[in-house]
CSV table of C-alpha atoms in Angstrom, one decimal:
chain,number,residue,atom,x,y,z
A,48,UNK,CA,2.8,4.1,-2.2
A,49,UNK,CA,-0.8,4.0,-3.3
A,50,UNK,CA,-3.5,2.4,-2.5
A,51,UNK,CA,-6.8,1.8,-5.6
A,52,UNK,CA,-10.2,1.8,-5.1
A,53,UNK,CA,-11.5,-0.4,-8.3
A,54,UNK,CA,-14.4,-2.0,-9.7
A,55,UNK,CA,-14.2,-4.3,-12.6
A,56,UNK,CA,-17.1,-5.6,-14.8
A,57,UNK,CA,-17.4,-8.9,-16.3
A,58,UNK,CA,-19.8,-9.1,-19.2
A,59,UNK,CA,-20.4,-12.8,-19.2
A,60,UNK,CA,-22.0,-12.6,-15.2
A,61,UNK,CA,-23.0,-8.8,-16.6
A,62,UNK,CA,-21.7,-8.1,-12.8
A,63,UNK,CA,-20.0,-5.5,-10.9
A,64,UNK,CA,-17.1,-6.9,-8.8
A,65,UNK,CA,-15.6,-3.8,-6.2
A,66,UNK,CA,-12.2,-4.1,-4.2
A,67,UNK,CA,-9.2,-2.3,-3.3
A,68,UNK,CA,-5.3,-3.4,-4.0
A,69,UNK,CA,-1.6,-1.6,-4.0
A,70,UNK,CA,-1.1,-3.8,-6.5
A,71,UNK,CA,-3.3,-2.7,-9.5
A,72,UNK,CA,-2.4,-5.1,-12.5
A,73,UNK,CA,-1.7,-7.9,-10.0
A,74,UNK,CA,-5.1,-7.9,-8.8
A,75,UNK,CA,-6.7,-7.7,-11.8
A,76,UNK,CA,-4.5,-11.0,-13.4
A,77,UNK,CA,-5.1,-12.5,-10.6
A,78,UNK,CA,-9.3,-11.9,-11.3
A,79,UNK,CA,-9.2,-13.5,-14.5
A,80,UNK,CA,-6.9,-16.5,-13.9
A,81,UNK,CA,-9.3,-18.0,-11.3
A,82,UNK,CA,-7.1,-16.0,-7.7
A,83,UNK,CA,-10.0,-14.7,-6.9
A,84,UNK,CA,-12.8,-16.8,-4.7
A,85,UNK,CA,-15.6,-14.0,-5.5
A,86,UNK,CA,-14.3,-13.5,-9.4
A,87,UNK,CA,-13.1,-17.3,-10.5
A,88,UNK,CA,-16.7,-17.8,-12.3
A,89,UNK,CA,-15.7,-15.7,-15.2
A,90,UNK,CA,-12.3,-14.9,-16.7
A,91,UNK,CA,-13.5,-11.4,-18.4
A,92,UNK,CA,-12.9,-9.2,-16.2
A,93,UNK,CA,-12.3,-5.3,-17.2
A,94,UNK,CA,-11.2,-2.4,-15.3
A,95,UNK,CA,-14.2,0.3,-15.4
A,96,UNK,CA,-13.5,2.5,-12.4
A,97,UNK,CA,-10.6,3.3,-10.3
A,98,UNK,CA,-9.4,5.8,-7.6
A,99,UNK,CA,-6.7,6.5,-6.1
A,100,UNK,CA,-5.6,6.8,-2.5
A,101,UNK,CA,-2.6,7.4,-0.7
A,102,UNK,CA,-3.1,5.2,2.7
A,103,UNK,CA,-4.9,1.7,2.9
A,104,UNK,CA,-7.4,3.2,5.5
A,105,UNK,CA,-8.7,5.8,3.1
A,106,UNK,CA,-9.0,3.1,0.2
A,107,UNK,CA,-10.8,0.6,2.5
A,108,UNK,CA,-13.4,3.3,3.9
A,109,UNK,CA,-14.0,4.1,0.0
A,110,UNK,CA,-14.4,0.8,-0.7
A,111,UNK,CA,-16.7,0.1,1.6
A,112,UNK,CA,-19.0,2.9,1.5
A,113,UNK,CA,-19.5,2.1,-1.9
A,114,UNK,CA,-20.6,-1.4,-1.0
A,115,UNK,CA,-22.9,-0.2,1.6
A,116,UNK,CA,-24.7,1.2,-1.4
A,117,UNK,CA,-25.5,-2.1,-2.1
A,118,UNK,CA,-27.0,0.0,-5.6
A,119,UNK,CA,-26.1,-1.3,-9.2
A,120,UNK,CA,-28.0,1.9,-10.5
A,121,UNK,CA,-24.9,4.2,-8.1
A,122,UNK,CA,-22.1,1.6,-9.1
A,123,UNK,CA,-23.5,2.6,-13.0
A,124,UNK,CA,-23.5,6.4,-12.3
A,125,UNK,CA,-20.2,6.1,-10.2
A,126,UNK,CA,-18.5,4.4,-13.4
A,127,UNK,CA,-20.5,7.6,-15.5
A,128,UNK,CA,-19.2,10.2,-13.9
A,129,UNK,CA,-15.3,9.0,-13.5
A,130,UNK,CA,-14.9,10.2,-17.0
């Protein structure tokens, strides 16, 4: 079992939404068909950056210390440098 570390993009907002999931695709459906409070104001969605973890513990720290950031300019570079 693995645990991803994602962000996703909607050009409509032109915002960066980050998360985590086990459940890849799930998640990201559930983005763009309004199963999301924090993603229901667009439906465009896209997948930009992703990493994978194998415990839930390790994906939630990642996630978070990439919040913390609170930086679009590191999010940008992040999503650069994932090839």
């Amino acid at each position: 079992m693995s645990f991803t570390v994602y962000i996703l993009h909607s050009a409509i907002l032109d915002q960066y939404y980050i998360g985590q999931s086990e459940a890849m695709e799930d998640r990201l459906f559930r983005h763009n068909n309004s199963g999301s409070k924090s993603t229901k104001k667009a439906n465009d969605w896209k997948l930009v950056y992703a990493a994978v973890f194998e415990t839930r513990g390790e994906a939630i720290k990642r996630e978070t210390e990439i919040k913390k950031k609170k930086s679009r300019k590191y999010i940008e570079w992040l999503i650069s440098t994932a090839g």
